[in-house]
XYZ file of C-alpha atoms in Angstrom:
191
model
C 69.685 74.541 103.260
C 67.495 75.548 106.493
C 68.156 73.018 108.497
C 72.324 73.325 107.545
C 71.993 76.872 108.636
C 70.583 76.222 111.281
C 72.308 72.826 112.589
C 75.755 72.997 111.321
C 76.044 77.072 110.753
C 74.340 77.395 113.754
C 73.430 80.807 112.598
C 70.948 81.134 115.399
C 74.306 82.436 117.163
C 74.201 85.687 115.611
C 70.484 86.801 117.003
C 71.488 85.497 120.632
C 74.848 87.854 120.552
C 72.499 90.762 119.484
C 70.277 90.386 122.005
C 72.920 90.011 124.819
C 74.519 92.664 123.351
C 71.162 94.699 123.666
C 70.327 93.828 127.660
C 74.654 94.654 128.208
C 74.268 97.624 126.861
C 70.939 98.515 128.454
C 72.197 97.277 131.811
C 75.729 99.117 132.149
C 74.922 102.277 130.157
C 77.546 104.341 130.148
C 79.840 102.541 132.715
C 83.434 102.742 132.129
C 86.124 100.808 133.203
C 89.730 101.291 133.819
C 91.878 101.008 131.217
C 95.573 102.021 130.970
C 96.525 104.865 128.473
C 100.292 104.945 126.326
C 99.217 108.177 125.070
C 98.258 110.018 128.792
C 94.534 109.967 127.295
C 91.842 109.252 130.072
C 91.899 106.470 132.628
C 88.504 104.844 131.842
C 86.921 104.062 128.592
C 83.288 103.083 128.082
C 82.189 99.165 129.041
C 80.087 99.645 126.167
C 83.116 99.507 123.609
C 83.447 95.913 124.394
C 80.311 94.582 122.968
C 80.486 94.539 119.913
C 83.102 91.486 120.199
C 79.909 89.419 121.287
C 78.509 89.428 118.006
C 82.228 89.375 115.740
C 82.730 86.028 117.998
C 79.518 84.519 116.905
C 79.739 85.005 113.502
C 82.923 83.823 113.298
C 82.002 80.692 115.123
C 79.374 80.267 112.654
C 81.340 80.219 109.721
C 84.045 78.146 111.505
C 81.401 75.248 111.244
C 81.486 73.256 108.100
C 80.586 69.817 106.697
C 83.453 70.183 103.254
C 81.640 67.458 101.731
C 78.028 68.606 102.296
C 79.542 71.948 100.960
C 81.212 70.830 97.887
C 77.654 68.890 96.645
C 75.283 71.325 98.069
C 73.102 72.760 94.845
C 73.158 76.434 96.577
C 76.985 77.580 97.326
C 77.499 77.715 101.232
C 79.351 80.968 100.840
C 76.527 82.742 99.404
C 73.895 82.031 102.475
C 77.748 82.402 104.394
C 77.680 86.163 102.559
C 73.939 86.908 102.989
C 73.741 85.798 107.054
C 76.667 88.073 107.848
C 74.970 91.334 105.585
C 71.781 90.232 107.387
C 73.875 90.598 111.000
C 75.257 94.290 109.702
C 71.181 94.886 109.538
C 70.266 93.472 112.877
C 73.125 95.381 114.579
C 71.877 98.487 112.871
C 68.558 97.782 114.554
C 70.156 96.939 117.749
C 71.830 100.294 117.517
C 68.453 102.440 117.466
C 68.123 100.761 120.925
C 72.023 101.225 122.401
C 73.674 103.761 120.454
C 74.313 103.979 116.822
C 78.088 103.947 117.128
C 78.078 100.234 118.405
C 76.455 99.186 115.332
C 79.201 101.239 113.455
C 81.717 99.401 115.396
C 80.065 96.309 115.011
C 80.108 96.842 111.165
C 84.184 98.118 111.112
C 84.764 94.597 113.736
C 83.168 92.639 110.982
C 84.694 93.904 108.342
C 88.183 93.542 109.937
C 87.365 89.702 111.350
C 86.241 89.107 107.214
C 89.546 90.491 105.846
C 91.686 88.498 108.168
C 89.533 85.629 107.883
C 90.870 85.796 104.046
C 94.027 85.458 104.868
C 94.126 83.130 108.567
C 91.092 81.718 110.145
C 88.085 82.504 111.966
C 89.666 82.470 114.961
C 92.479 84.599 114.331
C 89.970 86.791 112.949
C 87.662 87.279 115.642
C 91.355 87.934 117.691
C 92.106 90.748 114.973
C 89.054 92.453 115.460
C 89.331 92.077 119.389
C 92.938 93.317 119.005
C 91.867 96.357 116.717
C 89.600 97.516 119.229
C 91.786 97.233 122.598
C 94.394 99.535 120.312
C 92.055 102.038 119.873
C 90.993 102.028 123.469
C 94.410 102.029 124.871
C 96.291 104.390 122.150
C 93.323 106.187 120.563
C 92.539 108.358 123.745
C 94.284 111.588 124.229
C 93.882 114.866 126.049
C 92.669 117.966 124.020
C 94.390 120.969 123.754
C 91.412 122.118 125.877
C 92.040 119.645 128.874
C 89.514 117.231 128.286
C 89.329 113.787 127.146
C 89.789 113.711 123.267
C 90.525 110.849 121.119
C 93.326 110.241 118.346
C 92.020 111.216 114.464
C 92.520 107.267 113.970
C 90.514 105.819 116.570
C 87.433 105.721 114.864
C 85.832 102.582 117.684
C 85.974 106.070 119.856
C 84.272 107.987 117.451
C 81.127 109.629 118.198
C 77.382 107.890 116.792
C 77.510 110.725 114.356
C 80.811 111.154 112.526
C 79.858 110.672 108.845
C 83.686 110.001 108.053
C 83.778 106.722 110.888
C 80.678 105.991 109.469
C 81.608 105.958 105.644
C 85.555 103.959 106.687
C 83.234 101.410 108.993
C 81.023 100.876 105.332
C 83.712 101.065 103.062
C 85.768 98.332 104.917
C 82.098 96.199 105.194
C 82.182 96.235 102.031
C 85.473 95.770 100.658
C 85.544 92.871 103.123
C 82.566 90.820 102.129
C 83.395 89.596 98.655
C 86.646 89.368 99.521
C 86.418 86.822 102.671
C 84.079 84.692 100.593
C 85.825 84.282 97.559
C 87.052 80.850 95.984
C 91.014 82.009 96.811
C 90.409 82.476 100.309
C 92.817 80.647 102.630
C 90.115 79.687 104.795
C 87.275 78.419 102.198
């Protein structure tokens, strides 16, 4: 089951994101970038909100790869090492985060979780576009102007967030969780 992990799965993926995600993050800091704004929010939003695609698109490459037959006959069901890589990638993100900011690892759990429950439904690919899509939203509609003048963000943005928002935190778990038995069950479109 090592070997499939690590030849087919290629779950090897998942650790290289993370790391590039790590020396992005350390290299740009807090760069921003232009983006345009439907809601007269800010002109620039953080290059740093982008990452966290990195590691959505690996993992859903990695569970993209499959051998059906070696699946079907395998003594261990795929989906469970499937269920426990992508918990153990929620982990490694978390640890990633103590070195680039806690609320990418929040986003990277809330990407996840999105890419999983559209995975149910479509396919890895559409999934990893869902997440993508979910956070380009909240970028370009999430960021407003206070009452105060300054650059705010909308109450549903929650990629926008600060690190330490208990309530983006607790949504970004909540939808981790709900996700993850879901996307691996035996009525999934994509299993």
């Amino acid at each position: 089951m090592n070997r499939y992990a690590i030849t087919v799965r290629r779950w090897w993926a998942v650790p290289a994101a993370l790391a590039v995600l790590v020396l992005i993050c350390s290299a740009i800091g807090t760069s921003t970038v232009p983006v345009p704004s439907l809601t007269r929010g800010a002109g620039g939003a953080q290059l740093a909100y982008f990452t966290p695609v990195l590691v959505v698109i690996a993992v859903m490459y990695c569970l993209e790869r499959q051998l059906h037959e070696a699946e079907t006959t395998a003594v261990l069901p795929v989906r469970l090492l499937d269920q426990g890589a992508v918990v153990l990638t929620a982990l490694l993100a978390h640890g990633a985060g103590l070195l680039v900011g806690m609320d990418i690892a929040r986003n990277v759990t809330l990407l996840l979780g999105i890419a999983l429950l559209v995975r149910r439904m479509a396919n890895e690919a559409t999934a990893a576009g869902a997440g993508l899509m979910f956070l380009i939203l909240n970028i370009i509609l999430g960021r407003a102007i206070g009452p105060n003048g300054h650059s705010t963000h909308a109450w549903w943005a929650i990629v926008l967030y600060p690190s330490g928002n208990m309530p983006a935190w607790l949504l970004a778990v909540a939808l981790f969780a709900l996700a993850l038995p879901l996307a691996f069950s035996r009525t999934s479109v994509s299993r």
